[in-house]
Amino acid sequence: MTYDIVIKNGTVIDPSQGLHARKDIAVAGGKVAAIEDSIPDKDTHDVIEADGLIVTPGLVDLHVHVWWGVAHLAVEADPACVYRGVTTAIDAGSSGANTIAGFNRYVMEQAHTRIMAFLHISGMGQLDNEIGELQDIRWARVDKAVEAAKLHADRIVGIKVRLTDNIVGDNDVVAIKRASEAAKEIGKPLMIHIGGTVHPLEELLPVLRSGDIITHSFTGNTNGILDSNNRVKDVARDAAQRGVIFDVGHGAGSFSFDVQEKAIVDGFWPGTVSSDVHRYNIRGPVYDLMTALSKYLYLGLTLDEVIALGTTKPARAVGLNEHIGTLQVGADADISIIELREGPVTLTDARGATRQGRQLLVPVETLRAGRRFSPQHSVHPHLTGHGHSH
Ligand SMILES: [Zn+2]
């Protein structure tokens, strides 16, 4: 059999099939054609030697911002995503009903990264860092959001709303209700962003239904998931129990090692790990999804568990797990080849707190529908302690 590419001798980890073994993977016509102990590569067009490397489904980042040039915080999609192991990136509310058509034409259709989106309940999406998108609640129009989400149903995976006071003022309760109504009407999940809200979680989380997603779950800002005794609040436990997904959404202000560590003591782990990569954190502390995932290696999860949090689980959260986040034969050949680099690594959270880790996931090469993408740089020097020098 003549394949387009054979990836040889990698340690294949695919949580969707419970697979962790040394395997070869063949790619043909942009699809996964075979996974076998040994696949002959004699006549193959292209061979990637992955001895000593990890081979996983292409990573799925549940929270990014890539409406470049329009959303104030957005970064260019491909350098932040497919070049760094993320084959499917889900934009979390950079666009709303007023701007989704442009986002689709000028970014989603152009990028090599597969881009899906949570549509913001605010028609403007996230245009400005100082004027919040829901300070004027008239921007939250359920009918407009539903209409736009239906028109772009192939790209929209749900509805987004941000609830922090400098974004929505004291409109948080109204905003979440309108966003939930829109999500219900299109039959897709709602993603909310918590932390620094005017109203407590007790007035917000009860709106969420099974399958809805909380991002910034481990924020160190006010009105987070911990009570004054550092226990996970009942309202958060109740939400988790009824199937609400707690996503990391690291970001520039929204992941606290301290909060996550205390939640772990209380038995509370995330359901998905996403980066919330954007202009204000891509040069640290986020860098990319692999760095965010590495923090969970430091926190004690196994490699297989960590890979699941960045592949199978986010794919399932948006109902795409049959097509993405998997290396099943026949799926798109979205594949991440990763080095698990051993050695001291300085991991920094969104509040500037650091932890000394021993392992870092580093992108080596990514296939998106069988096309190869190599990272433009490997590891930021801040992570491995070489300061600003090159
Ligand atoms: Zn965000």
Tab-separated table of N, CA and C and ligand atoms in Angstrom, residues 63-65 73 91-94 126 160 162 191 193 215-216 249 251 254 275-278 281, ligand 1:
chain	number	residue	atom	x	y	z
A	63	HIS	N	-10.873	27.171	24.011
A	63	HIS	CA	-11.017	28.611	24.282
A	63	HIS	C	-9.803	29.366	23.729
A	64	VAL	N	-9.992	29.989	22.572
A	64	VAL	CA	-8.940	30.846	21.983
A	64	VAL	C	-9.603	32.130	21.471
A	65	HIS	N	-8.755	33.079	21.027
A	65	HIS	CA	-9.261	34.310	20.411
A	65	HIS	C	-8.482	34.601	19.145
A	73	LEU	N	-8.391	41.530	21.387
A	73	LEU	CA	-7.433	40.652	22.048
A	73	LEU	C	-6.908	39.538	21.143
A	91	ASP	N	-12.957	29.430	18.988
A	91	ASP	CA	-12.918	30.827	19.393
A	91	ASP	C	-14.069	31.092	20.365
A	92	ALA	N	-13.712	31.690	21.498
A	92	ALA	CA	-14.702	31.846	22.567
A	92	ALA	C	-15.234	33.269	22.631
A	93	GLY	N	-16.081	33.598	21.667
A	93	GLY	CA	-16.824	34.850	21.766
A	93	GLY	C	-16.159	36.080	21.180
A	94	SER	N	-15.089	35.912	20.378
A	94	SER	CA	-14.500	37.094	19.735
A	94	SER	C	-15.493	37.744	18.783
A	126	GLN	N	-16.130	40.881	20.961
A	126	GLN	CA	-15.214	41.519	21.918
A	126	GLN	C	-14.354	42.551	21.200
A	160	LYS	N	-21.526	32.236	23.864
A	160	LYS	CA	-20.593	32.670	24.907
A	160	LYS	C	-21.113	33.928	25.581
A	162	ARG	N	-19.469	36.708	28.724
A	162	ARG	CA	-18.491	37.060	29.772
A	162	ARG	C	-19.218	37.891	30.829
A	191	MET	N	-21.249	28.728	26.981
A	191	MET	CA	-20.004	28.873	27.739
A	191	MET	C	-20.045	30.211	28.463
A	193	HIS	N	-18.036	32.864	31.261
A	193	HIS	CA	-16.731	33.224	31.835
A	193	HIS	C	-16.999	33.861	33.191
A	215	THR	N	-15.879	28.581	31.881
A	215	THR	CA	-14.455	28.775	31.639
A	215	THR	C	-13.913	29.757	32.678
A	216	HIS	N	-12.575	29.735	32.859
A	216	HIS	CA	-11.920	30.440	33.974
A	216	HIS	C	-12.348	29.814	35.309
A	249	GLY	N	-9.520	27.545	30.769
A	249	GLY	CA	-9.474	28.900	30.185
A	249	GLY	C	-8.421	29.753	30.863
A	251	GLY	N	-5.764	31.943	30.292
A	251	GLY	CA	-5.799	33.386	30.074
A	251	GLY	C	-4.752	34.177	30.819
A	254	SER	N	-6.840	34.438	34.707
A	254	SER	CA	-7.917	33.547	35.112
A	254	SER	C	-7.516	32.129	35.503
A	275	SER	N	-6.601	27.083	26.659
A	275	SER	CA	-5.554	28.084	26.885
A	275	SER	C	-6.097	29.495	27.099
A	276	ASP	N	-7.217	29.853	26.425
A	276	ASP	CA	-7.632	31.262	26.317
A	276	ASP	C	-6.469	32.092	25.780
A	277	VAL	N	-5.761	31.537	24.808
A	277	VAL	CA	-4.608	32.265	24.276
A	277	VAL	C	-5.091	33.526	23.561
A	278	HIS	N	-4.433	34.641	23.845
A	278	HIS	CA	-4.744	35.912	23.191
A	278	HIS	C	-3.543	36.838	23.279
A	281	ASN	N	-1.422	37.382	26.482
A	281	ASN	CA	-0.809	36.285	27.259
A	281	ASN	C	0.022	35.322	26.428
B	1	ZN	ZN	-11.321	34.400	26.505
